[in-house]
PDB file of C-alpha atoms and ligand atoms in Angstrom:
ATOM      1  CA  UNK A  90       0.000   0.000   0.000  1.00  0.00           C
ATOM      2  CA  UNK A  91       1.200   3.581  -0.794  1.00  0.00           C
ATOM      3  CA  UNK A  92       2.185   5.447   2.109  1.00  0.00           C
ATOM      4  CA  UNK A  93      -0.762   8.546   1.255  1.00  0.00           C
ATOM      5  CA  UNK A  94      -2.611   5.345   1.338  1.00  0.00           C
ATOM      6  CA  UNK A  95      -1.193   4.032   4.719  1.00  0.00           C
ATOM      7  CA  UNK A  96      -1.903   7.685   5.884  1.00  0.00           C
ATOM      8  CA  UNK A  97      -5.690   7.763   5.213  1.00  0.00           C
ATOM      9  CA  UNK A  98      -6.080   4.530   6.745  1.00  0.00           C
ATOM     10  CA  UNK A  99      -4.730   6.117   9.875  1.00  0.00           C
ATOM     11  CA  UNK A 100      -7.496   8.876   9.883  1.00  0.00           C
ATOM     12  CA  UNK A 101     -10.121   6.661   8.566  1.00  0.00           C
ATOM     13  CA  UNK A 102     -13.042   7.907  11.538  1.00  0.00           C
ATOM     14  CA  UNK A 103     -12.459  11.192  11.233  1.00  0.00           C
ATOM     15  CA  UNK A 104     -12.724  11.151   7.728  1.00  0.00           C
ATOM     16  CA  UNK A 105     -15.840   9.212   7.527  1.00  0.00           C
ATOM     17  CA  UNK A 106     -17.570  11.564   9.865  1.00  0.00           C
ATOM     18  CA  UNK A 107     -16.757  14.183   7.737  1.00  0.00           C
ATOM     19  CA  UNK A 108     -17.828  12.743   4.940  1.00  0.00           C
ATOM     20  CA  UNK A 109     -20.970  11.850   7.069  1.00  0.00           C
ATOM     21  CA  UNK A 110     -21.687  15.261   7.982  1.00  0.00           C
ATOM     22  CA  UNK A 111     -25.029  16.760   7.164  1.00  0.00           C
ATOM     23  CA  UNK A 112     -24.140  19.674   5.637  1.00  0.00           C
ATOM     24  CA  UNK A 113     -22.885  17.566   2.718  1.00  0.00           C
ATOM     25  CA  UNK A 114     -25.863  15.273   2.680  1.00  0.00           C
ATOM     26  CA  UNK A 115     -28.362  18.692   2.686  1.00  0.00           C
ATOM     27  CA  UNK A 116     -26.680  19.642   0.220  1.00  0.00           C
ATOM     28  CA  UNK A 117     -26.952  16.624  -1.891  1.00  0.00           C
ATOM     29  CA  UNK A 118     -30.515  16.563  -1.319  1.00  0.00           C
ATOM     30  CA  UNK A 119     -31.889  20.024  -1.574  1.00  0.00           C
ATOM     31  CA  UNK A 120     -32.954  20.457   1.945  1.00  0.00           C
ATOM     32  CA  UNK A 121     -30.222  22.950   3.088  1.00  0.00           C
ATOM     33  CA  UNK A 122     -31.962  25.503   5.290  1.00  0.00           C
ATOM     34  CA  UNK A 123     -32.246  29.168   3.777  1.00  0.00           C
ATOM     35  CA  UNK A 124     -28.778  30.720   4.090  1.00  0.00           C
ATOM     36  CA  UNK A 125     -26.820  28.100   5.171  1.00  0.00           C
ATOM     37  CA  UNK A 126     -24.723  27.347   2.107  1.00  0.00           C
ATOM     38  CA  UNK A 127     -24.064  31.306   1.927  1.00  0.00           C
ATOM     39  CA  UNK A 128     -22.279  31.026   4.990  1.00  0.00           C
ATOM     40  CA  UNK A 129     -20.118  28.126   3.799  1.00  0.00           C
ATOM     41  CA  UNK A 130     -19.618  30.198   0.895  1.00  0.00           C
ATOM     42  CA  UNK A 131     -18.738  33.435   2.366  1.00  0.00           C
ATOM     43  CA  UNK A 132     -16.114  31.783   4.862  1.00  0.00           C
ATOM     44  CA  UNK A 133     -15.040  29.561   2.384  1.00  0.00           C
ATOM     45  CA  UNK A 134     -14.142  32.524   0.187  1.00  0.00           C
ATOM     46  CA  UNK A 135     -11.880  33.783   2.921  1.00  0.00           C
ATOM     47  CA  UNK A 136     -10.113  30.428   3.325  1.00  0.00           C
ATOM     48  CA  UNK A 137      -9.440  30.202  -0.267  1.00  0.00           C
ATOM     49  CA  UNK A 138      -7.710  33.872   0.056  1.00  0.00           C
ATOM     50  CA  UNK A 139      -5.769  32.835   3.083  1.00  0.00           C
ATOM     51  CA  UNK A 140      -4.720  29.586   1.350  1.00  0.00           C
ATOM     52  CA  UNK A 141      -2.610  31.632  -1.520  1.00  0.00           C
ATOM     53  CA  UNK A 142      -0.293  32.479   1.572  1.00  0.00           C
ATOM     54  CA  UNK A 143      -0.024  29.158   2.953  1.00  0.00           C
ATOM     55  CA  UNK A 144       0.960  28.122  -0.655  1.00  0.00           C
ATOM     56  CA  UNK A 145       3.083  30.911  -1.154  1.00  0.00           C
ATOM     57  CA  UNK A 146       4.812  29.831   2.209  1.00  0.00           C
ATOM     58  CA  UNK A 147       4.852  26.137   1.129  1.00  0.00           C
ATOM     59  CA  UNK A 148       6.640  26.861  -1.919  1.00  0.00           C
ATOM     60  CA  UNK A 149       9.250  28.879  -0.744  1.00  0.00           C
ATOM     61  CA  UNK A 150      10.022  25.315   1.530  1.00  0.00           C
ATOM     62  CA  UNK A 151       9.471  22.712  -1.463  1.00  0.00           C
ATOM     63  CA  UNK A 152      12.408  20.911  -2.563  1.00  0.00           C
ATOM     64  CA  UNK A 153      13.172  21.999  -6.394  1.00  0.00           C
ATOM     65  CA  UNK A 154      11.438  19.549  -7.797  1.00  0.00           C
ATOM     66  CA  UNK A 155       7.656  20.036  -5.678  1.00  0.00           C
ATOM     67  CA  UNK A 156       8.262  23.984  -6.796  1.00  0.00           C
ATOM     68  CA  UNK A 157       6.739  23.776 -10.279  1.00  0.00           C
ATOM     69  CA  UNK A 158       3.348  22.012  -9.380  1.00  0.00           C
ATOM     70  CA  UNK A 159       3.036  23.990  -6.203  1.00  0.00           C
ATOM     71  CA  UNK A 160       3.368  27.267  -7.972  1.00  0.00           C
ATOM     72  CA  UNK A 161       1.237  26.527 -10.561  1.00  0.00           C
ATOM     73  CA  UNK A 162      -1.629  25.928  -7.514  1.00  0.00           C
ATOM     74  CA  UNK A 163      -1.539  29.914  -6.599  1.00  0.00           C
ATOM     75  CA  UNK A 164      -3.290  30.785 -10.123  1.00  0.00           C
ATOM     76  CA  UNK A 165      -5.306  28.324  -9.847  1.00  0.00           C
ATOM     77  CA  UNK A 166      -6.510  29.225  -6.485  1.00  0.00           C
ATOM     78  CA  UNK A 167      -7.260  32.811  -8.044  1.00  0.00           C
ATOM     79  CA  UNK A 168      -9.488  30.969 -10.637  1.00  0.00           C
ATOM     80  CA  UNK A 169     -11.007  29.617  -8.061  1.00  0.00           C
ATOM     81  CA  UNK A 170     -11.595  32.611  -6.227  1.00  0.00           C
ATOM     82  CA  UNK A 171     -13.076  34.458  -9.641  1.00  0.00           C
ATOM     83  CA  UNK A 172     -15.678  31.223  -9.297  1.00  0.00           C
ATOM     84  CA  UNK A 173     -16.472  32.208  -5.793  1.00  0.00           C
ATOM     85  CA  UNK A 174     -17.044  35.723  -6.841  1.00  0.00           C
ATOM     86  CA  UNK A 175     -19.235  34.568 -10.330  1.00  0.00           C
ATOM     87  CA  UNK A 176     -21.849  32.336  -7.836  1.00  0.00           C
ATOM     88  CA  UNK A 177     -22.012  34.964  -5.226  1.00  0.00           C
ATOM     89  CA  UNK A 178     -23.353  37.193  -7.893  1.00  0.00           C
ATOM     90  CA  UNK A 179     -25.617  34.702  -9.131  1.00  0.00           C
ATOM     91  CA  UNK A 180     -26.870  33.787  -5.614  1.00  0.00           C
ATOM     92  CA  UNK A 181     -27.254  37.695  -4.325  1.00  0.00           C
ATOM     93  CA  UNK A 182     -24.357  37.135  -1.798  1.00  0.00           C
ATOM     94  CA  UNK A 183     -22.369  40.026  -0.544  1.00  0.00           C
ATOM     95  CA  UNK A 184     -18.586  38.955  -0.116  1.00  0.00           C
ATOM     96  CA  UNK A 185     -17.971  42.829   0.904  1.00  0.00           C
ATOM     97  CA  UNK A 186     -16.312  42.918   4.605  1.00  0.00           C
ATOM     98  CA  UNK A 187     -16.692  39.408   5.987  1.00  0.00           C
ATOM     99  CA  UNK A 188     -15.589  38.557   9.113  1.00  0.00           C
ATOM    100  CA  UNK A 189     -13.360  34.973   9.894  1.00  0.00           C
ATOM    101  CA  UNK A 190     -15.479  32.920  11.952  1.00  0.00           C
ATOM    102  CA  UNK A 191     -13.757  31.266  14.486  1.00  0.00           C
ATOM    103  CA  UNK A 192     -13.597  27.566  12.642  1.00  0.00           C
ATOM    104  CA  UNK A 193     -12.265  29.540   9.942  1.00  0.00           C
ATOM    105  CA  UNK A 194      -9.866  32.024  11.435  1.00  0.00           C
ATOM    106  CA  UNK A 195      -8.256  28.993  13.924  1.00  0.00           C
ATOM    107  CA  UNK A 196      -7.977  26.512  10.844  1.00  0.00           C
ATOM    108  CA  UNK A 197      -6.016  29.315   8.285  1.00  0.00           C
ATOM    109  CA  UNK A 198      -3.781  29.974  11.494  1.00  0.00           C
ATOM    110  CA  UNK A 199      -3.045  26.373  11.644  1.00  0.00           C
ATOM    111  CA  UNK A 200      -2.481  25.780   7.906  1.00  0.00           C
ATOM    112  CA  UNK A 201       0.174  29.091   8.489  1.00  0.00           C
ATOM    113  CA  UNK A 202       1.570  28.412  12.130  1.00  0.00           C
ATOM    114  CA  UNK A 203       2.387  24.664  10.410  1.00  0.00           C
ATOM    115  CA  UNK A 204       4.175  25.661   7.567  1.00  0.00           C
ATOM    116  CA  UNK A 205       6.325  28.204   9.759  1.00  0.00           C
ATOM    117  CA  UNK A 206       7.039  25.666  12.481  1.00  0.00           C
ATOM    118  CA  UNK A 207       7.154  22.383  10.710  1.00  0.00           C
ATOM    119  CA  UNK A 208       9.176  20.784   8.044  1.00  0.00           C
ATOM    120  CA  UNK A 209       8.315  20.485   4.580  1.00  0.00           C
ATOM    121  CA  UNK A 210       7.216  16.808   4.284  1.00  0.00           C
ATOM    122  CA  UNK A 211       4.740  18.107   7.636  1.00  0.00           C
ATOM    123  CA  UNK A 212       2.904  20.893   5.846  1.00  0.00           C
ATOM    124  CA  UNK A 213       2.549  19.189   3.010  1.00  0.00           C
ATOM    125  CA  UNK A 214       0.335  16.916   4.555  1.00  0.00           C
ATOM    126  CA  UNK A 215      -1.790  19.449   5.662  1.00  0.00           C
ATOM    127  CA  UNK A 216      -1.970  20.541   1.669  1.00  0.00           C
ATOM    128  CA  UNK A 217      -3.023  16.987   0.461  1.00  0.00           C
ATOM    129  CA  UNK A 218      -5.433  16.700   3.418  1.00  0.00           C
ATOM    130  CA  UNK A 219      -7.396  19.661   2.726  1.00  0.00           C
ATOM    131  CA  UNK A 220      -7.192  18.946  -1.115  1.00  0.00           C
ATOM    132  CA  UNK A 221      -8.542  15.302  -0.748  1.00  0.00           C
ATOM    133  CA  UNK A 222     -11.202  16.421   2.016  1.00  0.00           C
ATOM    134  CA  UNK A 223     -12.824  18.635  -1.135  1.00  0.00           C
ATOM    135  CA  UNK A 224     -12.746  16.192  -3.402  1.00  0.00           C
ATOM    136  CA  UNK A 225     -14.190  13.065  -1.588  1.00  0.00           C
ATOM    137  CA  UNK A 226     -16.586  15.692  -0.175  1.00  0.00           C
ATOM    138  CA  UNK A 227     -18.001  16.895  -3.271  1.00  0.00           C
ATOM    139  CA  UNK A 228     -17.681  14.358  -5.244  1.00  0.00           C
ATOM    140  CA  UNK A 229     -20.033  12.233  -2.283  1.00  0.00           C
ATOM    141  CA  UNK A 230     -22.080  15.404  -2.823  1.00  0.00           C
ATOM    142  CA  UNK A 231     -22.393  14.637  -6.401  1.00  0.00           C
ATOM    143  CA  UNK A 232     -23.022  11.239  -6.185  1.00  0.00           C
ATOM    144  CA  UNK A 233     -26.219  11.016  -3.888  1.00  0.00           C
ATOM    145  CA  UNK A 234     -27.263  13.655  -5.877  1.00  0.00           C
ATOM    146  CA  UNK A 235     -30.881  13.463  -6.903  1.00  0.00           C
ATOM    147  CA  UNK A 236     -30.914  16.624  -8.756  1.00  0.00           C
ATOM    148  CA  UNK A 237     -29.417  19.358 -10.687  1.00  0.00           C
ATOM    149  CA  UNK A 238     -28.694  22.460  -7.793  1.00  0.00           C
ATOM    150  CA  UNK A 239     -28.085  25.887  -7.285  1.00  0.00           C
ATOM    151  CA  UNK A 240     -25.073  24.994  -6.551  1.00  0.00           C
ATOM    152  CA  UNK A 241     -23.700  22.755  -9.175  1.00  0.00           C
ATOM    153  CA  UNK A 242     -20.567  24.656 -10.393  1.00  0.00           C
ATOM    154  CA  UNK A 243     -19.036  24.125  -7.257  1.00  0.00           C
ATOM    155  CA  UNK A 244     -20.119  20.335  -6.354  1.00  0.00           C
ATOM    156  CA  UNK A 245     -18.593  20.069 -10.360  1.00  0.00           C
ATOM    157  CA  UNK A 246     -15.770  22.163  -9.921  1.00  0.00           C
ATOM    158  CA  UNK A 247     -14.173  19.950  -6.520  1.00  0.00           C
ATOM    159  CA  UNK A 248     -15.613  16.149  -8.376  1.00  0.00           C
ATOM    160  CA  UNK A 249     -13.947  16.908 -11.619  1.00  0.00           C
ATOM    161  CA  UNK A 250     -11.588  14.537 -13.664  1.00  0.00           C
ATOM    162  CA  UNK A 251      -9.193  18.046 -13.393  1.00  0.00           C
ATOM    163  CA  UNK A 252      -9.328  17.668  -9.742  1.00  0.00           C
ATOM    164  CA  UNK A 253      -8.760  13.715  -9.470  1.00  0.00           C
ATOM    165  CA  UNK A 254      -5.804  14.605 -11.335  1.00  0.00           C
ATOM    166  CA  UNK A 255      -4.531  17.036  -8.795  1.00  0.00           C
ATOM    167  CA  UNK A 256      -5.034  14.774  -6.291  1.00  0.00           C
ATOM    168  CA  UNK A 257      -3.277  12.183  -7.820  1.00  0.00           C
ATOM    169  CA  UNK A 258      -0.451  14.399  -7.891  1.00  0.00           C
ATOM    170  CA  UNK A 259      -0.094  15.407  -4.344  1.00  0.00           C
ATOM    171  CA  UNK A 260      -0.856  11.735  -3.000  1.00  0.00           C
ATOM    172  CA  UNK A 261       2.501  10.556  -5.729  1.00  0.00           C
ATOM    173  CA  UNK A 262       4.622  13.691  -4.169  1.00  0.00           C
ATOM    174  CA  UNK A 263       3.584  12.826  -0.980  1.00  0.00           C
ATOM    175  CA  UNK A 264       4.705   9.231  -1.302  1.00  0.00           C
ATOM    176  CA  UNK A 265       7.656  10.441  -2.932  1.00  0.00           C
ATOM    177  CA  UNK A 266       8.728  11.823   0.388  1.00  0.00           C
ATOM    178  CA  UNK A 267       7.910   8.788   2.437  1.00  0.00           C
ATOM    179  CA  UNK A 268      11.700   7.505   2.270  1.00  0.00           C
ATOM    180  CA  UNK A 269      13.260  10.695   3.919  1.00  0.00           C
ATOM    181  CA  UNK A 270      10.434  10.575   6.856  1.00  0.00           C
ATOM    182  CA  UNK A 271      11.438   8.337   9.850  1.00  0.00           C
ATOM    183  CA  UNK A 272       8.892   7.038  12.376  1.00  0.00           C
ATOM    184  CA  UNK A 273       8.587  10.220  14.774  1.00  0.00           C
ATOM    185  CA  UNK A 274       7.979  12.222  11.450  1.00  0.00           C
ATOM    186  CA  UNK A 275       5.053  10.165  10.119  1.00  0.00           C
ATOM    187  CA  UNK A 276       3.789  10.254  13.414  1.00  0.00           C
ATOM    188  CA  UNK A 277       3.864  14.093  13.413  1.00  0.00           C
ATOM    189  CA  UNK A 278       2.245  13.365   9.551  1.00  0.00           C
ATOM    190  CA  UNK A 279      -0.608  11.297  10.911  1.00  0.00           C
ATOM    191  CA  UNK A 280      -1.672  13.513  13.625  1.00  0.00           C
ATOM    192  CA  UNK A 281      -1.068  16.810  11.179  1.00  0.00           C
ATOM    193  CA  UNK A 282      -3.766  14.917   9.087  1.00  0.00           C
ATOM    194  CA  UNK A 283      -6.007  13.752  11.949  1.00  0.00           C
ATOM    195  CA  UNK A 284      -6.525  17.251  12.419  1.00  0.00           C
ATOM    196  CA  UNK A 285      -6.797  18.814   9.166  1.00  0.00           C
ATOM    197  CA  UNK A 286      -9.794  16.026   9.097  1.00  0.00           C
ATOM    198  CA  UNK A 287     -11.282  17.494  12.390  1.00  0.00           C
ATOM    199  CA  UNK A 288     -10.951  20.784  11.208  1.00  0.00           C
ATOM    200  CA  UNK A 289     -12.473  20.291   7.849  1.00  0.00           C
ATOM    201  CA  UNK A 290     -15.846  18.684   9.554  1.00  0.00           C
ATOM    202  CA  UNK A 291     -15.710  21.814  12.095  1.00  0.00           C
ATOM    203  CA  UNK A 292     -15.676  23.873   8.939  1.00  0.00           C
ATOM    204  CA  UNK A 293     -19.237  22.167   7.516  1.00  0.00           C
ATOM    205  CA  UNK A 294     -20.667  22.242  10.597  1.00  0.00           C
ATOM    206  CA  UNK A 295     -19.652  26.136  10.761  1.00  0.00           C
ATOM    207  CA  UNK A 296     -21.939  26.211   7.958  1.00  0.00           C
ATOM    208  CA  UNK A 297     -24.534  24.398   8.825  1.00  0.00           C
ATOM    209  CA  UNK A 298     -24.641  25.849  12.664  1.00  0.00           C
ATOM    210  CA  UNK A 299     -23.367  29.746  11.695  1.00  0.00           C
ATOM    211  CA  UNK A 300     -21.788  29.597  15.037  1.00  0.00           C
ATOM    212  CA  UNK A 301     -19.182  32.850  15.148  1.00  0.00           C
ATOM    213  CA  UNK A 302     -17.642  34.688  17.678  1.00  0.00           C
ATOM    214  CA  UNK A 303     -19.593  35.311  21.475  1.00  0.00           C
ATOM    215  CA  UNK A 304     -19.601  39.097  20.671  1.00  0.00           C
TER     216      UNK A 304
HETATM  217  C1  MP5 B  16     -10.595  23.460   0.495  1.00  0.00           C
HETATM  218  C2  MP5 B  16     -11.382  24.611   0.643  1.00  0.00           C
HETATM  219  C3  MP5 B  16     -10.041  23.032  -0.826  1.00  0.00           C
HETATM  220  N1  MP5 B  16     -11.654  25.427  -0.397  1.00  0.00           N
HETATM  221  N2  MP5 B  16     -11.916  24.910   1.852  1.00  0.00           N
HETATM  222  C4  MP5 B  16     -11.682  24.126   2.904  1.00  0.00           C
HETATM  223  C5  MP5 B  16     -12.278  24.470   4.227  1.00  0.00           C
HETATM  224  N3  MP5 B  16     -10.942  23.004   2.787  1.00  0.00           N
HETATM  225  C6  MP5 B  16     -10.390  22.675   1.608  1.00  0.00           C
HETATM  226  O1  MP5 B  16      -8.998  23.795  -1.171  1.00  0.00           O
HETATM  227  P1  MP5 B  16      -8.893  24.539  -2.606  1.00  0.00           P
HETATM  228  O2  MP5 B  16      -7.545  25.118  -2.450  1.00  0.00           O
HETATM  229  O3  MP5 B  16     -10.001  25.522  -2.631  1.00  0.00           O
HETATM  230  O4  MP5 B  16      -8.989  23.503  -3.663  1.00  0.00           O
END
């Protein structure tokens, strides 16, 4: 077995509760309460923007050969951004002064706070976490689909063959690092990914709740 694949294994509750979460199920079916995928997309905007500096950070770490592919992720994040900005005008959602909520404020300073305490093979793992958490997501989305949504661009835009592709890629560097990690460092790895699981179901059930800051 790969050792992405040896990784997921080790994460393999938190990732099915994530996958299990509501939010994504609602979402599948049409029965998403009024305003509840707005706030997932409004905070999710703002993660996206933070993410270009946790790439940016990531890069400047990568060996030479990781620098290419990793690079070529900040314009696509902007892409991705000009899609956020195309379905908020489509849906009537203002993306004008938006506040972090706290799920997404504490996991952006973990994605940073990682990459500027950890090693390279570390963060990394954090990047092919939060990558694969999207696409199983959506792509679960799109399968128990019943019906076209509202929201289709973006269930297409994280299930797409592009994506799978990306995937792929990060899952063959990360295995490409598995020789240079001893034991302690995959440890660090699995927990690093534990977490980035945890924080991505926090992050649907910031949607689903709206919970934000006491005052
Ligand atoms: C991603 C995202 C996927 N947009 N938001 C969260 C909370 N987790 C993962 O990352 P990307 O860079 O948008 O493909």
């Amino acid at each position: 077995m790969s050792f992405s694949a040896q990784l997921m294994r080790t994460v393999e509750p938190q990732w099915k509760a994530m996958l299990e979460h509501p939010f994504l199920q609602q979402t599948a079916d049409g029965t998403l309460p009024a305003g509840r995928f707005e706030t997932w997309l409004r905070q999710d905007y703002l993660f996206v923007q933070e993410d270009v500096g946790f790439i940016g950070c990531l890069v400047a770490r990568a060996p030479v050969h990781l620098r290419r592919m990793l690079g070529e992720f900040i314009p696509a994040l902007h892409q991705e951004m000009d899609l956020f900005e195309s379905m908020a005008k489509e849906l009537g959602v203002d993306l004008e002064g938006i506040e972090a909520a706290p799920v997404c404020h504490a996991y952006n300073m973990f994605l940073l706070a990682t990459v500027h305490t950890r090693n390279f093979a570390e963060s990394f793992t954090l990047l092919y976490g939060s990558e694969k958490a999207y696409y199983d997501s959506w792509t679960q989305v799109k399968k128990r689909q019943t019906r076209k949504s509202p929201y289709q661009r973006f269930i297409d835009h994280w299930s797409s063959d592009a994506f799978a592709v990306w995937i792929n890629q990060l899952a063959q560097a990360l295995d490409g690092l598995a020789p240079g990690c001893g034991a302690d460092e995959r440890q660090r790895m699995e927990d690093l990914l534990r977490l980035t699981a945890r924080y991505e179901y926090l992050f649907w059930d910031m949607a689903l709740t709206g919970a934000g800051w006491p005052v």
